Amino acid sequence: MSRIEDALKKASEKRSESLRPEPAGTAGPVEKGNAFADSAQVSFQETAAMQTEAFERARGQRMLVSMNEPVSLAAEEFRKLKQSLVRKTKRSGFQNTLLVTSGTVGEGKSVTAVNLAISLAQEFDHTVLLVDADIRSPSCHELLCMENGYGLSDCLIEGAPISKGMVKTGIGKLSFLSAGSPVPNVGELLASKRMQETLAEMKNRYADRYIIIDSPPVLPFAESRNLSRMADGVVLVIKEGQASQADLRDTIEALQGSNILGAVYTQASRATRGLSAEAYMKYKYYHHAR
Amino acid sequence: MADNKYDIAGQDASFDAMRYLRMVGERKTLFVSIALLIMFAAVVISYMLPRKYEARSIVFIEQNVISDLVKGIAVTPSMDTKIKAIKVTMLSRNMLSQVIKALDLDVSLKNNISLDEMIKSLRGRIAIGLDEKRGVFDIRFADSNPVLARDVVNTLTRVYIEESVSTKRKESFEATRFLADQIDVFKKRIDEARKEIEDFNIASGKVLASNEYVVRNQIEKAQEQIKEIQIQINALEASRKVLLSNSPARARLREQEQVRNQMLARYTESHPRVKQLESAIAETRRQIREEGNDELSIIYSSPEYQNVKVHIQALETQKKNLEEDIAQNKAILDQIPRAQAQLQELKRKEQNEVIIYEKLVSRYGQSEVSKEMELQDKAVSFRVLDPAVIPTIPSSPNRPLIMLAGIAIGFGVAFGVVFLLDIIDPSIKNVDDLREFGIPVLAVIPKLKNVEEERKASRRSLRIYLIGAVGLLIVLAFLGMEFLGIGLVDKVIEKSMAVVRQWRM
């Protein structure tokens, strides 16, 4: 437990350093140890201005194709992904926790996760929670043009409910739980019982809520293997020309015992896609833009 | 499954080219750099290689004189073998050393060994091609010095033709001399043949002169004469016997015997008269025995008897003579056909010699003419159709070819490397690779466009392609220059070399 306490100390120090001047009151209620719901509400309200700002900035984020270029081919593909996932998850009860992972680093997990989340959030009948579980090198907050504030690691260490770190993004019904402060023992943290409980709590809080978990890569780290067994389904992200066949085989082996729903093939070059489709989309897009 | 309905254009055969293009596009920097490196290496190599100029002369060969001269008389080697012999002769040590001496190539040489080396190297570098159909051969020689190349070829051609003309002269001299010798020889042989015939005629003249029919007649006549003579001899012999038995004692004996015979007809032998007579006969016989010789000699010496005897002897001699004649004639009769055949043989021999002799004599006249022609150079058997000139364009290195090969190899190797890298690269390159794992593909997300980055990337790729195009254009410019034979680069190289030399001074 001493290690956890150390980490806690470090985290709090870091947070006090990186505190921004605008949300001055955010640290207060946390330290006072108020009731979770209130504090959550307070944090939501207080960060509203920041959210809109973030939302405005996110408007310019080119990676968020689902939001910013809804007519593009990529957005279309994300919609397809969303639809097939919705179809798959509703087949046997409602499996709402989806882990997005990949074999190696940099195959586009976060982009996929964020876009999938936005795509889901734009539907009216789903609220979506995007959890950035890649504590080693979090990137979802960057994509959403938000801060990596009080997040998953902090909640786990402090034992606080995750609603404490949840932030509304302003994109449909999408909430976001950032990765939180960096901790030395990520593997243990994410494999802990507390994580399991937290995940179960998330899953069951709102019955119709999708939880998209962005995770570290499978092959170098152990966390995703545990997470994949906790989640209801796994979406495997594969980047063209990066992972070898052997890597992919190893990845699938590592994810055994989990429910691999399917793969998302990212960064497809033009040759892989139909050129005609591209041209058609372009035409359509320009036509639409006019 | 609806999830797997993504069809991949790259899988289609018609999109193979697109796939390769994509491969190149992915590694364009590598591709362009390899291709350009090889191309420029080829250009540099083509300029670095020592230039060689090839001179060439074409010589026309005419038929040989001697073969025309002695056609039908003697068998001469065919044209083909003659042409093949040209090669050997041309590259002989004698020829090449003559060429070396004529061109003063041996000035720098120290000794015979290096001369040998030089001859060997010349022999290796001189190429002689034969076109037997057209009766033409060409001599080629390549050297870094075009003037030397020309000189070597022309000198070799000249030396060879001189040699062969002089040998031809010698040949035609020899031909006439040979013909003259042969004429002499045949003359002698004809004389010999004639002498033989004469000798034979002398030796068996009698046989040859005699007529078979006449001889046979003679034989018959002689045989008849012999018969007649024999008859005469027989008659004479009978008369001689008569003469001999005409002595008195014998006559008495004959009478007594006659009487006895008559008596025996009437009486037996034991008759007393008979017995008496018998004893008388015996007495007479005794008388004859005792005194017969005396009686005979009387007869012998009688002139009648002598006459008969001489006559017989003469006839005998005549008969002998006739028999000899017959024998001789028979022998002659035997000899006549053999002798005539022999004579025929001899005559034929002489005839043959005469025919050849006459041919030779007429050829001799021709050869005299052709010798005159040779001497006046009216019949040339070698004509230089194309003397070598100073070659202006180097024969090797074949720069355009090397450059073209460089371009081709450059592209080929660059593409090969890219292709190999693509093959070696184990990464997943299309959606199909995923299907093997049995994971449904839920989405195929294209590269997300980053306008800024894209612009950068496209600018970079444009720059790379531009560099490649410019490099290719430069290589093509070199190629074009070489193709059109503009020696600009050589001039530049020469000038820069000169400058460098000056600096060193």
PDB file of C-alpha atoms in Angstrom, chain B residues 164-429:
ATOM      1  CA  SER B 164      50.727 -12.898-102.007  1.00  0.00           C
ATOM      2  CA  VAL B 165      51.281 -11.072-105.289  1.00  0.00           C
ATOM      3  CA  SER B 166      54.962 -11.877-105.151  1.00  0.00           C
ATOM      4  CA  THR B 167      54.137 -15.407-104.268  1.00  0.00           C
ATOM      5  CA  LYS B 168      51.641 -15.355-107.092  1.00  0.00           C
ATOM      6  CA  ARG B 169      54.333 -14.140-109.400  1.00  0.00           C
ATOM      7  CA  LYS B 170      56.535 -16.815-108.113  1.00  0.00           C
ATOM      8  CA  GLU B 171      53.632 -19.120-108.499  1.00  0.00           C
ATOM      9  CA  SER B 172      53.073 -18.203-112.102  1.00  0.00           C
ATOM     10  CA  PHE B 173      56.787 -18.356-112.805  1.00  0.00           C
ATOM     11  CA  GLU B 174      56.771 -21.669-111.136  1.00  0.00           C
ATOM     12  CA  ALA B 175      53.708 -22.591-113.082  1.00  0.00           C
ATOM     13  CA  THR B 176      55.389 -21.856-116.394  1.00  0.00           C
ATOM     14  CA  ARG B 177      58.541 -23.477-115.236  1.00  0.00           C
ATOM     15  CA  PHE B 178      56.609 -26.420-114.067  1.00  0.00           C
ATOM     16  CA  LEU B 179      54.845 -26.587-117.392  1.00  0.00           C
ATOM     17  CA  ALA B 180      58.159 -26.337-119.224  1.00  0.00           C
ATOM     18  CA  ASP B 181      59.589 -29.096-117.094  1.00  0.00           C
ATOM     19  CA  GLN B 182      56.567 -31.183-117.669  1.00  0.00           C
ATOM     20  CA  ILE B 183      56.754 -30.541-121.411  1.00  0.00           C
ATOM     21  CA  ASP B 184      60.371 -31.688-121.401  1.00  0.00           C
ATOM     22  CA  VAL B 185      59.506 -34.705-119.421  1.00  0.00           C
ATOM     23  CA  PHE B 186      56.675 -35.624-121.697  1.00  0.00           C
ATOM     24  CA  LYS B 187      58.801 -35.026-124.765  1.00  0.00           C
ATOM     25  CA  LYS B 188      61.310 -37.442-123.416  1.00  0.00           C
ATOM     26  CA  ARG B 189      58.595 -39.896-122.636  1.00  0.00           C
ATOM     27  CA  ILE B 190      57.188 -39.620-126.149  1.00  0.00           C
ATOM     28  CA  ASP B 191      60.639 -40.169-127.620  1.00  0.00           C
ATOM     29  CA  GLU B 192      61.106 -43.161-125.433  1.00  0.00           C
ATOM     30  CA  ALA B 193      57.801 -44.551-126.509  1.00  0.00           C
ATOM     31  CA  ARG B 194      58.647 -44.084-130.131  1.00  0.00           C
ATOM     32  CA  LYS B 195      62.042 -45.675-129.694  1.00  0.00           C
ATOM     33  CA  GLU B 196      60.428 -48.615-128.046  1.00  0.00           C
ATOM     34  CA  ILE B 197      58.118 -49.021-130.999  1.00  0.00           C
ATOM     35  CA  GLU B 198      61.040 -48.875-133.366  1.00  0.00           C
ATOM     36  CA  ASP B 199      62.976 -51.412-131.394  1.00  0.00           C
ATOM     37  CA  PHE B 200      60.026 -53.653-131.318  1.00  0.00           C
ATOM     38  CA  ASN B 201      59.565 -53.312-135.028  1.00  0.00           C
ATOM     39  CA  ILE B 202      63.183 -54.195-135.550  1.00  0.00           C
ATOM     40  CA  ALA B 203      63.031 -57.079-133.138  1.00  0.00           C
ATOM     41  CA  SER B 204      59.949 -58.696-134.499  1.00  0.00           C
ATOM     42  CA  GLY B 205      59.901 -57.229-137.974  1.00  0.00           C
ATOM     43  CA  LYS B 206      59.748 -60.614-139.682  1.00  0.00           C
ATOM     44  CA  VAL B 207      56.797 -61.637-137.631  1.00  0.00           C
ATOM     45  CA  LEU B 208      55.069 -58.361-138.110  1.00  0.00           C
ATOM     46  CA  ALA B 209      55.788 -58.227-141.860  1.00  0.00           C
ATOM     47  CA  SER B 210      54.648 -61.797-142.623  1.00  0.00           C
ATOM     48  CA  ASN B 211      51.142 -62.438-143.707  1.00  0.00           C
ATOM     49  CA  GLU B 212      49.362 -65.176-141.858  1.00  0.00           C
ATOM     50  CA  TYR B 213      47.652 -66.532-144.983  1.00  0.00           C
ATOM     51  CA  VAL B 214      50.847 -66.660-146.964  1.00  0.00           C
ATOM     52  CA  VAL B 215      52.588 -68.451-144.160  1.00  0.00           C
ATOM     53  CA  ARG B 216      49.852 -71.010-143.925  1.00  0.00           C
ATOM     54  CA  ASN B 217      50.096 -71.595-147.739  1.00  0.00           C
ATOM     55  CA  GLN B 218      53.808 -72.042-147.451  1.00  0.00           C
ATOM     56  CA  ILE B 219      53.339 -74.618-144.756  1.00  0.00           C
ATOM     57  CA  GLU B 220      50.850 -76.571-146.845  1.00  0.00           C
ATOM     58  CA  LYS B 221      53.052 -76.471-149.893  1.00  0.00           C
ATOM     59  CA  ALA B 222      56.031 -77.672-147.955  1.00  0.00           C
ATOM     60  CA  GLN B 223      54.018 -80.489-146.496  1.00  0.00           C
ATOM     61  CA  GLU B 224      52.973 -81.582-149.989  1.00  0.00           C
ATOM     62  CA  GLN B 225      56.539 -81.428-151.175  1.00  0.00           C
ATOM     63  CA  ILE B 226      57.558 -83.566-148.252  1.00  0.00           C
ATOM     64  CA  LYS B 227      55.013 -86.122-149.245  1.00  0.00           C
ATOM     65  CA  GLU B 228      56.294 -86.216-152.825  1.00  0.00           C
ATOM     66  CA  ILE B 229      59.869 -86.501-151.704  1.00  0.00           C
ATOM     67  CA  GLN B 230      58.879 -89.319-149.380  1.00  0.00           C
ATOM     68  CA  ILE B 231      57.387 -91.219-152.285  1.00  0.00           C
ATOM     69  CA  GLN B 232      60.569 -90.772-154.304  1.00  0.00           C
ATOM     70  CA  ILE B 233      62.639 -91.894-151.382  1.00  0.00           C
ATOM     71  CA  ASN B 234      60.534 -94.978-150.936  1.00  0.00           C
ATOM     72  CA  ALA B 235      60.923 -95.922-154.624  1.00  0.00           C
ATOM     73  CA  LEU B 236      64.664 -95.484-154.482  1.00  0.00           C
ATOM     74  CA  GLU B 237      64.902 -97.500-151.303  1.00  0.00           C
ATOM     75  CA  ALA B 238      63.054-100.351-153.062  1.00  0.00           C
ATOM     76  CA  SER B 239      65.396-100.301-156.041  1.00  0.00           C
ATOM     77  CA  ARG B 240      68.349-100.302-153.649  1.00  0.00           C
ATOM     78  CA  LYS B 241      67.039-103.363-151.976  1.00  0.00           C
ATOM     79  CA  VAL B 242      66.573-104.976-155.381  1.00  0.00           C
ATOM     80  CA  LEU B 243      70.126-104.174-156.234  1.00  0.00           C
ATOM     81  CA  LEU B 244      71.409-105.732-153.031  1.00  0.00           C
ATOM     82  CA  SER B 245      69.563-108.990-153.517  1.00  0.00           C
ATOM     83  CA  ASN B 246      70.825-109.396-157.034  1.00  0.00           C
ATOM     84  CA  SER B 247      74.220-111.215-156.080  1.00  0.00           C
ATOM     85  CA  PRO B 248      74.752-114.860-157.725  1.00  0.00           C
ATOM     86  CA  ALA B 249      74.645-116.791-154.461  1.00  0.00           C
ATOM     87  CA  ARG B 250      71.498-115.142-153.452  1.00  0.00           C
ATOM     88  CA  ALA B 251      69.937-115.669-156.803  1.00  0.00           C
ATOM     89  CA  ARG B 252      70.755-119.407-156.529  1.00  0.00           C
ATOM     90  CA  LEU B 253      69.332-119.478-153.030  1.00  0.00           C
ATOM     91  CA  ARG B 254      66.178-117.870-154.265  1.00  0.00           C
ATOM     92  CA  GLU B 255      65.841-120.388-157.075  1.00  0.00           C
ATOM     93  CA  GLN B 256      66.492-123.309-154.737  1.00  0.00           C
ATOM     94  CA  GLU B 257      63.924-122.029-152.322  1.00  0.00           C
ATOM     95  CA  GLN B 258      61.425-121.628-155.126  1.00  0.00           C
ATOM     96  CA  VAL B 259      62.035-125.195-156.239  1.00  0.00           C
ATOM     97  CA  ARG B 260      61.739-126.426-152.725  1.00  0.00           C
ATOM     98  CA  ASN B 261      58.501-124.656-152.331  1.00  0.00           C
ATOM     99  CA  GLN B 262      57.214-126.245-155.528  1.00  0.00           C
ATOM    100  CA  MET B 263      58.417-129.597-154.307  1.00  0.00           C
ATOM    101  CA  LEU B 264      56.827-129.188-150.984  1.00  0.00           C
ATOM    102  CA  ALA B 265      53.634-128.791-152.820  1.00  0.00           C
ATOM    103  CA  ARG B 266      54.011-132.161-154.235  1.00  0.00           C
ATOM    104  CA  TYR B 267      56.090-133.994-151.711  1.00  0.00           C
ATOM    105  CA  THR B 268      56.467-134.239-148.003  1.00  0.00           C
ATOM    106  CA  GLU B 269      59.553-132.995-146.390  1.00  0.00           C
ATOM    107  CA  SER B 270      60.935-136.381-145.868  1.00  0.00           C
ATOM    108  CA  HIS B 271      61.042-136.874-149.601  1.00  0.00           C
ATOM    109  CA  PRO B 272      64.621-137.581-150.613  1.00  0.00           C
ATOM    110  CA  ARG B 273      64.589-134.953-153.311  1.00  0.00           C
ATOM    111  CA  VAL B 274      63.431-132.456-150.923  1.00  0.00           C
ATOM    112  CA  LYS B 275      66.027-133.390-148.439  1.00  0.00           C
ATOM    113  CA  GLN B 276      68.604-133.124-151.059  1.00  0.00           C
ATOM    114  CA  LEU B 277      67.425-129.688-151.920  1.00  0.00           C
ATOM    115  CA  GLU B 278      67.391-128.676-148.349  1.00  0.00           C
ATOM    116  CA  SER B 279      70.975-129.493-147.915  1.00  0.00           C
ATOM    117  CA  ALA B 280      71.756-127.638-151.095  1.00  0.00           C
ATOM    118  CA  ILE B 281      69.982-124.590-149.687  1.00  0.00           C
ATOM    119  CA  ALA B 282      71.892-124.816-146.484  1.00  0.00           C
ATOM    120  CA  GLU B 283      75.059-125.004-148.484  1.00  0.00           C
ATOM    121  CA  THR B 284      74.125-121.948-150.424  1.00  0.00           C
ATOM    122  CA  ARG B 285      73.372-120.081-147.293  1.00  0.00           C
ATOM    123  CA  ARG B 286      76.665-120.920-145.833  1.00  0.00           C
ATOM    124  CA  GLN B 287      78.187-119.727-149.022  1.00  0.00           C
ATOM    125  CA  ILE B 288      76.296-116.476-148.690  1.00  0.00           C
ATOM    126  CA  ARG B 289      77.424-116.122-145.121  1.00  0.00           C
ATOM    127  CA  GLU B 290      80.940-116.749-145.912  1.00  0.00           C
ATOM    128  CA  GLU B 291      81.179-114.933-149.150  1.00  0.00           C
ATOM    129  CA  GLY B 292      78.217-112.613-149.011  1.00  0.00           C
ATOM    130  CA  ASN B 293      80.260-109.524-148.042  1.00  0.00           C
ATOM    131  CA  ASP B 294      82.420-109.915-150.973  1.00  0.00           C
ATOM    132  CA  GLU B 295      79.409-110.049-153.088  1.00  0.00           C
ATOM    133  CA  LEU B 296      77.832-107.018-151.395  1.00  0.00           C
ATOM    134  CA  SER B 297      80.891-104.933-151.760  1.00  0.00           C
ATOM    135  CA  ILE B 298      80.818-105.740-155.384  1.00  0.00           C
ATOM    136  CA  ILE B 299      77.252-104.536-155.476  1.00  0.00           C
ATOM    137  CA  TYR B 300      78.035-101.449-153.437  1.00  0.00           C
ATOM    138  CA  SER B 301      80.734-100.401-155.665  1.00  0.00           C
ATOM    139  CA  SER B 302      78.553-100.837-158.628  1.00  0.00           C
ATOM    140  CA  PRO B 303      77.644 -97.416-160.238  1.00  0.00           C
ATOM    141  CA  GLU B 304      73.912 -98.091-160.172  1.00  0.00           C
ATOM    142  CA  TYR B 305      73.874 -98.648-156.497  1.00  0.00           C
ATOM    143  CA  GLN B 306      75.957 -95.482-155.931  1.00  0.00           C
ATOM    144  CA  ASN B 307      73.623 -93.496-158.067  1.00  0.00           C
ATOM    145  CA  VAL B 308      70.596 -94.628-156.096  1.00  0.00           C
ATOM    146  CA  LYS B 309      72.250 -93.870-152.781  1.00  0.00           C
ATOM    147  CA  VAL B 310      73.217 -90.309-153.725  1.00  0.00           C
ATOM    148  CA  HIS B 311      69.732 -89.659-154.957  1.00  0.00           C
ATOM    149  CA  ILE B 312      68.223 -90.842-151.677  1.00  0.00           C
ATOM    150  CA  GLN B 313      70.546 -88.652-149.664  1.00  0.00           C
ATOM    151  CA  ALA B 314      69.701 -85.571-151.648  1.00  0.00           C
ATOM    152  CA  LEU B 315      66.004 -86.166-151.187  1.00  0.00           C
ATOM    153  CA  GLU B 316      66.435 -86.689-147.430  1.00  0.00           C
ATOM    154  CA  THR B 317      68.167 -83.338-147.085  1.00  0.00           C
ATOM    155  CA  GLN B 318      65.458 -81.621-149.042  1.00  0.00           C
ATOM    156  CA  LYS B 319      62.863 -83.161-146.770  1.00  0.00           C
ATOM    157  CA  LYS B 320      64.659 -81.996-143.656  1.00  0.00           C
ATOM    158  CA  ASN B 321      64.869 -78.491-145.007  1.00  0.00           C
ATOM    159  CA  LEU B 322      61.201 -78.422-145.721  1.00  0.00           C
ATOM    160  CA  GLU B 323      60.370 -79.656-142.215  1.00  0.00           C
ATOM    161  CA  GLU B 324      62.457 -76.910-140.678  1.00  0.00           C
ATOM    162  CA  ASP B 325      60.665 -74.402-142.801  1.00  0.00           C
ATOM    163  CA  ILE B 326      57.339 -75.688-141.553  1.00  0.00           C
ATOM    164  CA  ALA B 327      58.421 -75.484-137.945  1.00  0.00           C
ATOM    165  CA  GLN B 328      59.622 -71.947-138.434  1.00  0.00           C
ATOM    166  CA  ASN B 329      56.467 -70.911-140.129  1.00  0.00           C
ATOM    167  CA  LYS B 330      54.377 -72.441-137.374  1.00  0.00           C
ATOM    168  CA  ALA B 331      56.342 -70.495-134.800  1.00  0.00           C
ATOM    169  CA  ILE B 332      55.767 -67.313-136.727  1.00  0.00           C
ATOM    170  CA  LEU B 333      52.107 -68.073-136.903  1.00  0.00           C
ATOM    171  CA  ASP B 334      52.063 -68.316-133.129  1.00  0.00           C
ATOM    172  CA  GLN B 335      53.854 -65.032-132.649  1.00  0.00           C
ATOM    173  CA  ILE B 336      51.856 -62.834-134.977  1.00  0.00           C
ATOM    174  CA  PRO B 337      48.904 -61.845-132.645  1.00  0.00           C
ATOM    175  CA  ARG B 338      51.061 -61.271-129.591  1.00  0.00           C
ATOM    176  CA  ALA B 339      53.431 -59.088-131.451  1.00  0.00           C
ATOM    177  CA  GLN B 340      50.625 -57.071-132.933  1.00  0.00           C
ATOM    178  CA  ALA B 341      49.011 -56.545-129.498  1.00  0.00           C
ATOM    179  CA  GLN B 342      52.313 -55.418-128.088  1.00  0.00           C
ATOM    180  CA  LEU B 343      52.733 -53.005-130.891  1.00  0.00           C
ATOM    181  CA  GLN B 344      49.232 -51.652-130.309  1.00  0.00           C
ATOM    182  CA  GLU B 345      50.024 -51.155-126.628  1.00  0.00           C
ATOM    183  CA  LEU B 346      53.162 -49.270-127.382  1.00  0.00           C
ATOM    184  CA  LYS B 347      51.395 -47.110-129.886  1.00  0.00           C
ATOM    185  CA  ARG B 348      48.651 -46.273-127.413  1.00  0.00           C
ATOM    186  CA  LYS B 349      51.185 -45.303-124.797  1.00  0.00           C
ATOM    187  CA  GLU B 350      52.831 -43.013-127.204  1.00  0.00           C
ATOM    188  CA  GLN B 351      49.436 -41.556-128.149  1.00  0.00           C
ATOM    189  CA  ASN B 352      48.641 -40.725-124.503  1.00  0.00           C
ATOM    190  CA  GLU B 353      51.914 -39.021-123.976  1.00  0.00           C
ATOM    191  CA  VAL B 354      51.328 -37.061-127.110  1.00  0.00           C
ATOM    192  CA  ILE B 355      47.889 -35.847-125.977  1.00  0.00           C
ATOM    193  CA  ILE B 356      49.168 -34.595-122.624  1.00  0.00           C
ATOM    194  CA  TYR B 357      52.169 -33.125-124.295  1.00  0.00           C
ATOM    195  CA  GLU B 358      50.021 -31.170-126.689  1.00  0.00           C
ATOM    196  CA  LYS B 359      47.805 -29.904-123.859  1.00  0.00           C
ATOM    197  CA  LEU B 360      50.818 -28.867-121.901  1.00  0.00           C
ATOM    198  CA  VAL B 361      52.224 -27.075-124.855  1.00  0.00           C
ATOM    199  CA  SER B 362      49.028 -25.084-125.367  1.00  0.00           C
ATOM    200  CA  ARG B 363      48.834 -24.317-121.627  1.00  0.00           C
ATOM    201  CA  TYR B 364      52.405 -23.304-121.724  1.00  0.00           C
ATOM    202  CA  GLY B 365      51.461 -20.670-124.210  1.00  0.00           C
ATOM    203  CA  GLN B 366      48.653 -19.475-121.897  1.00  0.00           C
ATOM    204  CA  SER B 367      50.908 -19.433-118.940  1.00  0.00           C
ATOM    205  CA  GLU B 368      53.405 -17.390-120.872  1.00  0.00           C
ATOM    206  CA  VAL B 369      50.597 -14.902-121.478  1.00  0.00           C
ATOM    207  CA  SER B 370      49.435 -14.895-117.897  1.00  0.00           C
ATOM    208  CA  LYS B 371      52.961 -14.510-116.698  1.00  0.00           C
ATOM    209  CA  GLU B 372      53.254 -11.490-118.907  1.00  0.00           C
ATOM    210  CA  MET B 373      49.972 -10.247-117.438  1.00  0.00           C
ATOM    211  CA  GLU B 374      51.258 -10.788-113.952  1.00  0.00           C
ATOM    212  CA  LEU B 375      54.366  -8.908-114.726  1.00  0.00           C
ATOM    213  CA  GLN B 376      52.336  -6.058-116.088  1.00  0.00           C
ATOM    214  CA  ASP B 377      49.917  -6.297-113.152  1.00  0.00           C
ATOM    215  CA  LYS B 378      46.943  -6.814-115.358  1.00  0.00           C
ATOM    216  CA  ALA B 379      45.607  -9.732-113.403  1.00  0.00           C
ATOM    217  CA  VAL B 380      45.286  -8.797-109.759  1.00  0.00           C
ATOM    218  CA  SER B 381      43.909 -11.442-107.550  1.00  0.00           C
ATOM    219  CA  PHE B 382      43.499  -9.137-104.547  1.00  0.00           C
ATOM    220  CA  ARG B 383      41.655  -5.905-104.710  1.00  0.00           C
ATOM    221  CA  VAL B 384      41.279  -3.654-101.692  1.00  0.00           C
ATOM    222  CA  LEU B 385      37.638  -2.671-101.950  1.00  0.00           C
ATOM    223  CA  ASP B 386      37.681  -0.546 -98.822  1.00  0.00           C
ATOM    224  CA  PRO B 387      40.951   0.661 -97.420  1.00  0.00           C
ATOM    225  CA  ALA B 388      40.856   1.554 -93.736  1.00  0.00           C
ATOM    226  CA  VAL B 389      40.305   5.192 -92.888  1.00  0.00           C
ATOM    227  CA  ILE B 390      40.882   6.974 -89.600  1.00  0.00           C
ATOM    228  CA  PRO B 391      37.875   6.004 -87.481  1.00  0.00           C
ATOM    229  CA  THR B 392      36.224   9.042 -85.910  1.00  0.00           C
ATOM    230  CA  ILE B 393      33.664   7.314 -83.768  1.00  0.00           C
ATOM    231  CA  PRO B 394      35.092   4.973 -81.183  1.00  0.00           C
ATOM    232  CA  SER B 395      33.946   1.423 -81.610  1.00  0.00           C
ATOM    233  CA  SER B 396      34.132   0.743 -77.920  1.00  0.00           C
ATOM    234  CA  PRO B 397      32.922   1.521 -75.369  1.00  0.00           C
ATOM    235  CA  ASN B 398      29.492   1.610 -76.896  1.00  0.00           C
ATOM    236  CA  ARG B 399      28.377   4.536 -74.797  1.00  0.00           C
ATOM    237  CA  PRO B 400      24.757   4.782 -75.880  1.00  0.00           C
ATOM    238  CA  LEU B 401      24.352   1.105 -75.215  1.00  0.00           C
ATOM    239  CA  ILE B 402      26.018   1.333 -71.801  1.00  0.00           C
ATOM    240  CA  MET B 403      23.852   4.309 -70.900  1.00  0.00           C
ATOM    241  CA  LEU B 404      20.687   2.663 -72.140  1.00  0.00           C
ATOM    242  CA  ALA B 405      21.622  -0.443 -70.206  1.00  0.00           C
ATOM    243  CA  GLY B 406      22.286   1.772 -67.190  1.00  0.00           C
ATOM    244  CA  ILE B 407      18.839   3.315 -67.469  1.00  0.00           C
ATOM    245  CA  ALA B 408      17.208  -0.058 -67.872  1.00  0.00           C
ATOM    246  CA  ILE B 409      19.225  -1.696 -65.119  1.00  0.00           C
ATOM    247  CA  GLY B 410      18.708   1.318 -62.881  1.00  0.00           C
ATOM    248  CA  PHE B 411      14.975   1.112 -63.167  1.00  0.00           C
ATOM    249  CA  GLY B 412      15.077  -2.661 -62.984  1.00  0.00           C
ATOM    250  CA  VAL B 413      17.260  -2.847 -59.891  1.00  0.00           C
ATOM    251  CA  ALA B 414      15.398  -0.038 -58.159  1.00  0.00           C
ATOM    252  CA  PHE B 415      12.115  -1.731 -58.832  1.00  0.00           C
ATOM    253  CA  GLY B 416      13.594  -5.081 -57.860  1.00  0.00           C
ATOM    254  CA  VAL B 417      14.801  -3.697 -54.525  1.00  0.00           C
ATOM    255  CA  VAL B 418      11.442  -2.096 -53.851  1.00  0.00           C
ATOM    256  CA  PHE B 419       9.681  -5.281 -54.831  1.00  0.00           C
ATOM    257  CA  LEU B 420      11.977  -7.378 -52.675  1.00  0.00           C
ATOM    258  CA  LEU B 421      11.508  -5.084 -49.707  1.00  0.00           C
ATOM    259  CA  ASP B 422       7.800  -5.365 -50.231  1.00  0.00           C
ATOM    260  CA  ILE B 423       8.027  -9.128 -50.322  1.00  0.00           C
ATOM    261  CA  ILE B 424      10.334  -9.295 -47.316  1.00  0.00           C
ATOM    262  CA  ASP B 425       8.140  -6.901 -45.377  1.00  0.00           C
ATOM    263  CA  PRO B 426       5.945  -9.173 -43.290  1.00  0.00           C
ATOM    264  CA  SER B 427       3.469  -6.498 -42.337  1.00  0.00           C
ATOM    265  CA  ILE B 428      -0.150  -6.665 -43.192  1.00  0.00           C
ATOM    266  CA  LYS B 429      -0.638  -4.833 -46.421  1.00  0.00           C
TER     267      LYS B 429
END
